[in-house]
mmCIF file of C-alpha atoms in Angstrom:
data_model
loop_
_atom_site.group_PDB
_atom_site.id
_atom_site.type_symbol
_atom_site.label_atom_id
_atom_site.label_comp_id
_atom_site.label_asym_id
_atom_site.label_seq_id
_atom_site.Cartn_x
_atom_site.Cartn_y
_atom_site.Cartn_z
ATOM 1 C CA MET A 1 18.489 -10.395 36.939
ATOM 2 C CA LYS A 2 17.537 -10.786 33.023
ATOM 3 C CA ALA A 3 14.335 -11.218 32.089
ATOM 4 C CA ILE A 4 12.728 -11.518 28.507
ATOM 5 C CA ASP A 5 9.232 -10.052 27.889
ATOM 6 C CA MET A 6 7.470 -12.112 25.585
ATOM 7 C CA HIS A 7 4.959 -9.058 24.892
ATOM 8 C CA CYS A 8 4.939 -5.381 23.634
ATOM 9 C CA ASP A 9 3.278 -2.710 21.357
ATOM 10 C CA THR A 10 5.583 -0.248 21.312
ATOM 11 C CA ILE A 11 6.473 -0.676 17.567
ATOM 12 C CA LEU A 12 2.769 0.570 16.899
ATOM 13 C CA GLU A 13 3.084 2.876 18.964
ATOM 14 C CA LEU A 14 6.676 4.300 16.944
ATOM 15 C CA PHE A 15 5.164 3.470 13.634
ATOM 16 C CA LYS A 16 1.773 6.159 14.890
ATOM 17 C CA ASP A 17 4.390 8.902 16.223
ATOM 18 C CA LYS A 18 6.601 9.029 13.187
ATOM 19 C CA LYS A 19 3.020 9.333 10.481
ATOM 20 C CA ASN A 20 2.038 12.519 12.955
ATOM 21 C CA GLY A 21 5.600 13.963 12.759
ATOM 22 C CA GLY A 22 6.647 13.137 15.786
ATOM 23 C CA ALA A 23 10.578 11.982 16.359
ATOM 24 C CA ALA A 24 10.046 8.696 18.907
ATOM 25 C CA ASN A 25 12.788 6.136 18.752
ATOM 26 C CA LEU A 26 13.248 3.056 20.036
ATOM 27 C CA PHE A 27 16.139 4.382 21.952
ATOM 28 C CA GLN A 28 14.432 6.771 24.165
ATOM 29 C CA ASN A 29 11.148 8.036 24.659
ATOM 30 C CA SER A 30 7.827 8.435 26.429
ATOM 31 C CA LEU A 31 6.262 5.031 26.037
ATOM 32 C CA HIS A 32 6.464 2.360 27.781
ATOM 33 C CA LEU A 33 9.244 0.620 26.771
ATOM 34 C CA ASP A 34 12.792 1.549 24.982
ATOM 35 C CA LEU A 35 16.064 0.281 25.333
ATOM 36 C CA GLU A 36 17.557 2.765 27.983
ATOM 37 C CA ARG A 37 15.054 1.805 30.304
ATOM 38 C CA MET A 38 15.760 -2.095 29.237
ATOM 39 C CA GLU A 39 19.069 -1.865 29.901
ATOM 40 C CA LYS A 40 18.762 -0.227 33.311
ATOM 41 C CA GLY A 41 16.046 -3.625 34.048
ATOM 42 C CA ASP A 42 19.114 -5.624 32.602
ATOM 43 C CA TYR A 43 17.023 -7.628 29.745
ATOM 44 C CA LEU A 44 18.185 -10.419 27.718
ATOM 45 C CA LEU A 45 15.475 -10.080 25.230
ATOM 46 C CA GLN A 46 11.879 -8.424 24.162
ATOM 47 C CA ASN A 47 9.646 -9.602 22.191
ATOM 48 C CA PHE A 48 8.532 -6.803 19.641
ATOM 49 C CA ALA A 49 4.902 -7.361 18.829
ATOM 50 C CA MET A 50 3.577 -6.106 15.480
ATOM 51 C CA PHE A 51 -0.608 -5.414 16.079
ATOM 52 C CA VAL A 52 -2.710 -5.126 13.356
ATOM 53 C CA HIS A 53 -6.075 -3.615 14.149
ATOM 54 C CA LEU A 54 -8.856 -5.832 11.443
ATOM 55 C CA ARG A 55 -10.912 -2.289 11.490
ATOM 56 C CA GLU A 56 -8.312 -0.070 11.267
ATOM 57 C CA THR A 57 -7.056 -1.412 7.775
ATOM 58 C CA GLN A 58 -8.059 -2.846 4.575
ATOM 59 C CA GLU A 59 -5.088 -4.856 4.062
ATOM 60 C CA PRO A 60 -3.576 -6.312 6.817
ATOM 61 C CA PHE A 61 -0.578 -8.290 5.660
ATOM 62 C CA ARG A 62 0.674 -4.834 3.587
ATOM 63 C CA PHE A 63 0.727 -2.827 6.992
ATOM 64 C CA CYS A 64 1.798 -5.565 8.798
ATOM 65 C CA LEU A 65 4.924 -5.344 6.427
ATOM 66 C CA GLU A 66 5.301 -1.544 7.112
ATOM 67 C CA LEU A 67 5.459 -2.166 10.806
ATOM 68 C CA ILE A 68 8.183 -5.091 9.720
ATOM 69 C CA ASP A 69 9.769 -2.024 8.068
ATOM 70 C CA MET A 70 9.937 0.354 10.918
ATOM 71 C CA PHE A 71 11.076 -3.014 12.996
ATOM 72 C CA TYR A 72 13.911 -3.354 10.946
ATOM 73 C CA GLN A 73 14.891 0.553 10.989
ATOM 74 C CA GLU A 74 15.070 0.732 14.555
ATOM 75 C CA ILE A 75 16.548 -2.305 15.472
ATOM 76 C CA GLU A 76 19.241 -1.405 12.855
ATOM 77 C CA ALA A 77 19.507 2.620 14.240
ATOM 78 C CA TYR A 78 20.651 0.078 17.609
ATOM 79 C CA LYS A 79 22.768 -2.359 16.727
ATOM 80 C CA ASP A 80 25.277 -1.877 19.454
ATOM 81 C CA LYS A 81 22.787 -2.383 21.542
ATOM 82 C CA ILE A 82 20.118 -5.388 20.140
ATOM 83 C CA GLY A 83 20.128 -7.686 17.930
ATOM 84 C CA VAL A 84 17.652 -9.677 15.972
ATOM 85 C CA VAL A 85 16.837 -13.216 17.093
ATOM 86 C CA LEU A 86 15.996 -15.853 14.603
ATOM 87 C CA SER A 87 17.286 -18.949 15.969
ATOM 88 C CA TYR A 88 18.132 -19.714 19.961
ATOM 89 C CA ARG A 89 21.964 -19.740 18.854
ATOM 90 C CA ASP A 90 21.404 -15.791 17.907
ATOM 91 C CA ILE A 91 20.245 -15.469 21.762
ATOM 92 C CA GLU A 92 23.302 -16.661 22.691
ATOM 93 C CA ARG A 93 25.315 -14.642 20.999
ATOM 94 C CA ASN A 94 23.802 -11.574 21.364
ATOM 95 C CA TRP A 95 24.434 -11.974 25.161
ATOM 96 C CA LYS A 96 27.829 -12.939 24.807
ATOM 97 C CA GLU A 97 28.429 -9.352 22.654
ATOM 98 C CA GLY A 98 26.684 -7.833 25.744
ATOM 99 C CA LYS A 99 23.376 -6.781 23.311
ATOM 100 C CA MET A 100 19.907 -7.363 23.700
ATOM 101 C CA SER A 101 17.942 -9.204 21.252
ATOM 102 C CA ALA A 102 14.446 -8.612 19.724
ATOM 103 C CA LEU A 103 12.176 -11.443 18.471
ATOM 104 C CA LEU A 104 10.095 -10.662 16.356
ATOM 105 C CA THR A 105 6.433 -11.836 16.585
ATOM 106 C CA VAL A 106 2.938 -11.033 14.795
ATOM 107 C CA GLU A 107 -0.602 -9.392 16.667
ATOM 108 C CA GLU A 108 -3.217 -11.205 14.326
ATOM 109 C CA GLY A 109 -3.148 -14.102 12.223
ATOM 110 C CA ALA A 110 -5.311 -12.677 9.525
ATOM 111 C CA VAL A 111 -2.087 -10.912 8.370
ATOM 112 C CA CYS A 112 -1.438 -14.617 6.997
ATOM 113 C CA GLU A 113 -5.157 -14.876 5.007
ATOM 114 C CA GLY A 114 -5.229 -18.736 5.486
ATOM 115 C CA GLU A 115 -1.858 -19.108 3.158
ATOM 116 C CA PRO A 116 0.915 -20.579 3.866
ATOM 117 C CA PHE A 117 2.759 -18.917 1.029
ATOM 118 C CA LEU A 118 1.734 -15.816 3.051
ATOM 119 C CA LEU A 119 3.005 -17.372 6.609
ATOM 120 C CA ARG A 120 6.261 -18.562 4.842
ATOM 121 C CA THR A 121 7.088 -15.149 3.631
ATOM 122 C CA LEU A 122 6.629 -13.787 7.750
ATOM 123 C CA TYR A 123 8.748 -16.229 8.445
ATOM 124 C CA ARG A 124 11.649 -15.223 5.791
ATOM 125 C CA MET A 125 11.189 -12.040 7.262
ATOM 126 C CA GLY A 126 12.157 -12.973 11.185
ATOM 127 C CA VAL A 127 8.736 -13.665 11.916
ATOM 128 C CA ARG A 128 9.134 -16.145 15.196
ATOM 129 C CA MET A 129 6.028 -15.958 16.724
ATOM 130 C CA MET A 130 2.692 -15.554 15.966
ATOM 131 C CA THR A 131 -0.696 -14.694 18.115
ATOM 132 C CA LEU A 132 -3.832 -16.733 16.080
ATOM 133 C CA THR A 133 -6.162 -14.181 17.039
ATOM 134 C CA TRP A 134 -6.491 -10.558 18.208
ATOM 135 C CA ASN A 135 -10.135 -9.961 18.987
ATOM 136 C CA PHE A 136 -12.206 -10.458 16.575
ATOM 137 C CA GLU A 137 -12.709 -13.885 14.368
ATOM 138 C CA ASN A 138 -10.811 -13.460 11.866
ATOM 139 C CA CYS A 139 -10.026 -16.438 8.842
ATOM 140 C CA LEU A 140 -7.599 -18.361 11.348
ATOM 141 C CA GLY A 141 -10.616 -18.680 14.193
ATOM 142 C CA PHE A 142 -12.030 -17.300 16.801
ATOM 143 C CA SER A 143 -11.359 -15.018 19.383
ATOM 144 C CA ASN A 144 -13.701 -14.768 22.983
ATOM 145 C CA ARG A 145 -16.852 -12.743 22.661
ATOM 146 C CA ILE A 146 -16.730 -9.112 22.842
ATOM 147 C CA ILE A 147 -19.537 -6.915 22.933
ATOM 148 C CA TRP A 148 -18.719 -3.598 21.130
ATOM 149 C CA ASP A 149 -21.586 -1.303 21.326
ATOM 150 C CA GLY A 150 -24.273 -0.852 23.858
ATOM 151 C CA GLU A 151 -24.436 -0.919 28.083
ATOM 152 C CA ARG A 152 -21.863 -4.194 27.792
ATOM 153 C CA ALA A 153 -19.497 -2.308 25.319
ATOM 154 C CA GLY A 154 -16.197 -4.149 26.391
ATOM 155 C CA THR A 155 -17.300 -7.250 27.861
ATOM 156 C CA CYS A 156 -16.093 -10.847 27.340
ATOM 157 C CA THR A 157 -17.717 -13.792 27.467
ATOM 158 C CA PRO A 158 -15.478 -17.613 27.002
ATOM 159 C CA ASP A 159 -16.135 -18.802 23.696
ATOM 160 C CA ILE A 160 -16.349 -23.262 24.248
ATOM 161 C CA GLU A 161 -17.889 -23.562 20.744
ATOM 162 C CA HIS A 162 -15.998 -22.183 17.518
ATOM 163 C CA GLY A 163 -12.508 -23.122 17.218
ATOM 164 C CA LEU A 164 -9.618 -22.831 14.626
ATOM 165 C CA LYS A 165 -11.263 -22.994 11.457
ATOM 166 C CA GLU A 166 -9.714 -25.088 8.621
ATOM 167 C CA GLN A 167 -7.610 -22.798 7.518
ATOM 168 C CA GLY A 168 -6.320 -22.062 11.451
ATOM 169 C CA ILE A 169 -5.747 -25.752 11.258
ATOM 170 C CA LEU A 170 -3.773 -25.295 7.979
ATOM 171 C CA ILE A 171 -1.673 -22.735 9.539
ATOM 172 C CA VAL A 172 -1.151 -23.979 12.936
ATOM 173 C CA GLU A 173 0.839 -26.758 11.545
ATOM 174 C CA GLU A 174 2.468 -24.846 8.731
ATOM 175 C CA MET A 175 3.914 -22.639 11.869
ATOM 176 C CA GLU A 176 5.452 -25.800 14.093
ATOM 177 C CA SER A 177 7.004 -27.367 11.131
ATOM 178 C CA LEU A 178 8.822 -23.564 10.216
ATOM 179 C CA GLY A 179 9.493 -22.949 13.565
ATOM 180 C CA ILE A 180 6.771 -19.827 14.340
ATOM 181 C CA ILE A 181 5.547 -20.075 17.840
ATOM 182 C CA PRO A 182 1.618 -20.428 18.139
ATOM 183 C CA ASP A 183 0.670 -17.972 20.516
ATOM 184 C CA ILE A 184 -2.757 -18.749 22.351
ATOM 185 C CA SER A 185 -3.381 -15.010 23.773
ATOM 186 C CA HIS A 186 -6.932 -13.880 22.119
ATOM 187 C CA LEU A 187 -7.315 -16.689 20.957
ATOM 188 C CA SER A 188 -10.927 -18.488 22.156
ATOM 189 C CA ASP A 189 -11.351 -21.565 24.655
ATOM 190 C CA ALA A 190 -12.553 -23.659 22.040
ATOM 191 C CA GLY A 191 -9.246 -22.345 19.640
ATOM 192 C CA ILE A 192 -7.047 -22.944 22.348
ATOM 193 C CA TRP A 193 -7.622 -26.563 23.029
ATOM 194 C CA ASP A 194 -7.369 -27.451 19.153
ATOM 195 C CA VAL A 195 -4.065 -25.756 19.376
ATOM 196 C CA PHE A 196 -3.051 -28.269 21.711
ATOM 197 C CA SER A 197 -5.100 -31.327 19.465
ATOM 198 C CA HIS A 198 -3.008 -29.818 16.306
ATOM 199 C CA THR A 199 0.727 -29.497 17.473
ATOM 200 C CA LYS A 200 3.054 -31.113 19.937
ATOM 201 C CA LYS A 201 5.785 -29.074 20.544
ATOM 202 C CA PRO A 202 5.867 -26.290 22.861
ATOM 203 C CA PHE A 203 3.530 -22.750 22.419
ATOM 204 C CA VAL A 204 2.465 -19.963 24.964
ATOM 205 C CA ALA A 205 0.144 -17.371 25.761
ATOM 206 C CA SER A 206 3.031 -14.474 25.636
ATOM 207 C CA HIS A 207 0.087 -12.412 27.472
ATOM 208 C CA SER A 208 -2.632 -14.034 29.559
ATOM 209 C CA ASN A 209 -3.157 -14.320 33.406
ATOM 210 C CA ALA A 210 -4.652 -16.921 35.493
ATOM 211 C CA ARG A 211 -9.188 -16.622 35.285
ATOM 212 C CA SER A 212 -9.515 -18.470 38.576
ATOM 213 C CA VAL A 213 -7.745 -15.356 39.961
ATOM 214 C CA ALA A 214 -9.471 -12.933 37.396
ATOM 215 C CA SER A 215 -12.357 -13.542 35.790
ATOM 216 C CA HIS A 216 -11.486 -11.961 32.160
ATOM 217 C CA PRO A 217 -11.962 -14.323 29.660
ATOM 218 C CA ARG A 218 -8.292 -13.347 27.598
ATOM 219 C CA ASN A 219 -6.981 -14.973 30.576
ATOM 220 C CA LEU A 220 -6.354 -19.141 30.660
ATOM 221 C CA THR A 221 -8.159 -21.020 33.061
ATOM 222 C CA ASP A 222 -6.402 -24.083 35.670
ATOM 223 C CA GLU A 223 -7.342 -26.719 32.961
ATOM 224 C CA MET A 224 -5.361 -24.629 30.156
ATOM 225 C CA ILE A 225 -2.792 -23.582 32.465
ATOM 226 C CA LYS A 226 -1.942 -27.499 33.814
ATOM 227 C CA LYS A 227 -1.887 -28.975 30.213
ATOM 228 C CA LEU A 228 0.045 -25.973 28.704
ATOM 229 C CA SER A 229 2.686 -26.771 31.371
ATOM 230 C CA GLU A 230 2.129 -30.599 30.523
ATOM 231 C CA ARG A 231 3.096 -29.602 27.450
ATOM 232 C CA GLY A 232 6.470 -27.469 28.207
ATOM 233 C CA GLY A 233 4.846 -23.722 27.021
ATOM 234 C CA VAL A 234 4.831 -20.490 28.817
ATOM 235 C CA MET A 235 2.122 -17.976 30.019
ATOM 236 C CA GLY A 236 3.536 -14.404 30.083
ATOM 237 C CA ILE A 237 2.317 -12.611 32.378
ATOM 238 C CA ASN A 238 0.239 -9.509 32.016
ATOM 239 C CA TYR A 239 0.503 -6.495 33.751
ATOM 240 C CA ALA A 240 -2.609 -4.628 32.853
ATOM 241 C CA GLY A 241 -4.727 -4.583 35.626
ATOM 242 C CA VAL A 242 -8.323 -6.056 34.161
ATOM 243 C CA PHE A 243 -5.979 -9.114 33.817
ATOM 244 C CA LEU A 244 -5.561 -8.774 37.434
ATOM 245 C CA LYS A 245 -8.477 -7.707 38.953
ATOM 246 C CA ASP A 246 -12.061 -8.107 39.542
ATOM 247 C CA LYS A 247 -13.558 -4.882 40.936
ATOM 248 C CA ASN A 248 -16.908 -4.359 42.175
ATOM 249 C CA GLY A 249 -18.422 -6.922 39.384
ATOM 250 C CA GLY A 250 -15.942 -4.965 37.060
ATOM 251 C CA MET A 251 -12.646 -4.991 36.105
ATOM 252 C CA SER A 252 -9.812 -3.026 37.112
ATOM 253 C CA GLN A 253 -7.537 -0.770 35.710
ATOM 254 C CA GLU A 254 -4.674 0.063 38.930
ATOM 255 C CA SER A 255 -2.384 -2.587 37.772
ATOM 256 C CA ARG A 256 -0.707 -3.792 41.260
ATOM 257 C CA ILE A 257 3.085 -5.840 41.627
ATOM 258 C CA ALA A 258 1.094 -7.673 44.515
ATOM 259 C CA ASP A 259 -1.397 -8.808 41.913
ATOM 260 C CA MET A 260 1.299 -10.558 39.411
ATOM 261 C CA ILE A 261 2.284 -12.136 42.419
ATOM 262 C CA ARG A 262 -1.028 -13.729 43.450
ATOM 263 C CA HIS A 263 -1.279 -14.954 39.772
ATOM 264 C CA MET A 264 1.814 -16.080 40.427
ATOM 265 C CA LYS A 265 1.331 -18.150 43.075
ATOM 266 C CA HIS A 266 -1.749 -19.767 41.585
ATOM 267 C CA ILE A 267 -0.030 -20.796 38.342
ATOM 268 C CA ARG A 268 2.717 -22.062 40.364
ATOM 269 C CA ASN A 269 -0.171 -23.929 41.958
ATOM 270 C CA ILE A 270 -1.718 -25.114 39.507
ATOM 271 C CA GLY A 271 1.008 -25.694 36.731
ATOM 272 C CA GLY A 272 4.413 -25.451 38.239
ATOM 273 C CA ILE A 273 7.014 -22.665 38.834
ATOM 274 C CA GLN A 274 8.108 -23.906 34.921
ATOM 275 C CA CYS A 275 5.399 -22.442 33.285
ATOM 276 C CA ILE A 276 5.309 -18.566 34.205
ATOM 277 C CA GLY A 277 6.630 -15.846 32.439
ATOM 278 C CA LEU A 278 6.656 -12.127 31.836
ATOM 279 C CA GLY A 279 4.476 -10.907 29.124
ATOM 280 C CA SER A 280 4.054 -6.745 30.260
ATOM 281 C CA ASP A 281 1.850 -6.002 26.896
ATOM 282 C CA PHE A 282 3.638 -2.367 27.411
ATOM 283 C CA ASP A 283 2.457 0.520 25.196
ATOM 284 C CA GLY A 284 -0.577 -1.621 24.755
ATOM 285 C CA ILE A 285 -2.042 -1.624 28.177
ATOM 286 C CA VAL A 286 -3.200 1.720 29.690
ATOM 287 C CA GLY A 287 -4.425 2.469 33.481
ATOM 288 C CA HIS A 288 -2.217 3.061 36.046
ATOM 289 C CA LEU A 289 0.489 0.719 36.914
ATOM 290 C CA GLU A 290 2.620 0.330 39.448
ATOM 291 C CA LEU A 291 5.210 -1.662 37.155
ATOM 292 C CA ASN A 292 5.456 0.900 34.468
ATOM 293 C CA GLY A 293 8.546 0.139 32.515
ATOM 294 C CA PRO A 294 11.228 -2.427 32.266
ATOM 295 C CA ASP A 295 13.439 -0.425 34.234
ATOM 296 C CA LYS A 296 11.257 -0.897 37.380
ATOM 297 C CA LEU A 297 12.199 -4.735 37.711
ATOM 298 C CA PRO A 298 13.785 -4.624 40.069
ATOM 299 C CA ARG A 299 10.874 -4.046 42.467
ATOM 300 C CA LEU A 300 9.262 -7.591 40.663
ATOM 301 C CA GLU A 301 12.189 -9.090 42.458
ATOM 302 C CA GLN A 302 12.567 -7.719 45.245
ATOM 303 C CA ALA A 303 8.464 -8.371 45.780
ATOM 304 C CA MET A 304 8.895 -11.823 44.815
ATOM 305 C CA GLU A 305 11.548 -12.592 47.085
ATOM 306 C CA GLN A 306 9.659 -11.325 50.049
ATOM 307 C CA GLU A 307 6.482 -13.686 48.933
ATOM 308 C CA GLY A 308 8.980 -16.387 49.566
ATOM 309 C CA PHE A 309 10.383 -16.945 46.308
ATOM 310 C CA THR A 310 13.484 -18.724 45.512
ATOM 311 C CA THR A 311 16.295 -17.111 43.998
ATOM 312 C CA SER A 312 16.429 -20.557 41.507
ATOM 313 C CA GLU A 313 11.733 -19.705 40.632
ATOM 314 C CA ILE A 314 12.549 -15.622 39.836
ATOM 315 C CA GLU A 315 15.699 -16.331 37.649
ATOM 316 C CA ALA A 316 13.090 -18.926 36.209
ATOM 317 C CA VAL A 317 9.499 -16.708 35.910
ATOM 318 C CA PHE A 318 12.019 -13.672 34.415
ATOM 319 C CA TYR A 319 14.007 -15.415 31.589
ATOM 320 C CA ARG A 320 15.153 -18.717 32.073
ATOM 321 C CA ASN A 321 11.328 -21.005 31.663
ATOM 322 C CA VAL A 322 10.871 -18.776 28.262
ATOM 323 C CA LEU A 323 14.117 -19.384 27.470
ATOM 324 C CA ARG A 324 13.576 -23.290 27.204
ATOM 325 C CA VAL A 325 10.765 -22.415 24.782
ATOM 326 C CA TYR A 326 12.764 -20.808 22.509
ATOM 327 C CA LYS A 327 15.806 -23.709 22.641
ATOM 328 C CA ASP A 328 13.067 -25.838 21.414
ATOM 329 C CA THR A 329 11.418 -24.611 19.187
ATOM 330 C CA LEU A 330 13.335 -22.175 17.683
ATOM 331 C CA GLY A 331 16.178 -24.149 16.240
#
């Protein structure tokens, strides 16, 4: 069955490997994701995120450009297998030609520095989706609060007070005008509601689960899920254990298919099957993954069948829902 995955961090890992003198490539590597295993998983499209860590670079925009350059080098090297997507028509064309598709995304809205001209530059370079924040406050807005140091390091609490800043609102409105899909994964609770207030088209939470099932604030509340579905948006099931299951008062590092399906069932009850997609977060997550590569997707399909999901529902989750959003937003 065809599949679309809305989030992976593979390009950054390839970039770091090559900086260290390695020879890993997009076709075959020891990471979570490569083209060889994507073909085995019958992938239609993969979103490739250009992830920029604000604490590890003083020039976010420049670093993002380096990652974009790496992305295009890898796609060009294997252009017989995968093609870049700038519009919905590109997805259709690649499919007809027997090729997979690659959608260029950015994970960290600060790379545009709150400047519409830099956002437009990213659009011209092929960016078609962007998270507004990662795990830090930036020039656009706030993430949910993360404690970085001390005994509670790594814990996170919802921020219902601080949302998008003035520049964030400006950028979100420009994104919608251009055709860059806003991605609310990592954004604060208040920021998510601001995105609803300042957009009209569908948008996504590319790699977020249900907070009622696993309490991590990176996941969406039931109210958010319902509103996202009403807007026509989609949330991508994140494979990381910390977003799938609470464990002994903390977060689990074990990722199980059964827990993924638990989230799907809950989301289906709240927002309907039409708002569920896949957002693996491959090469951006750690822990033991039962579904540890794109070639393992048939296991998820089989498990969903065993849990009573119909063929049309599985197709909706695997690719049709996200495809609908891309048709509505990419032009």
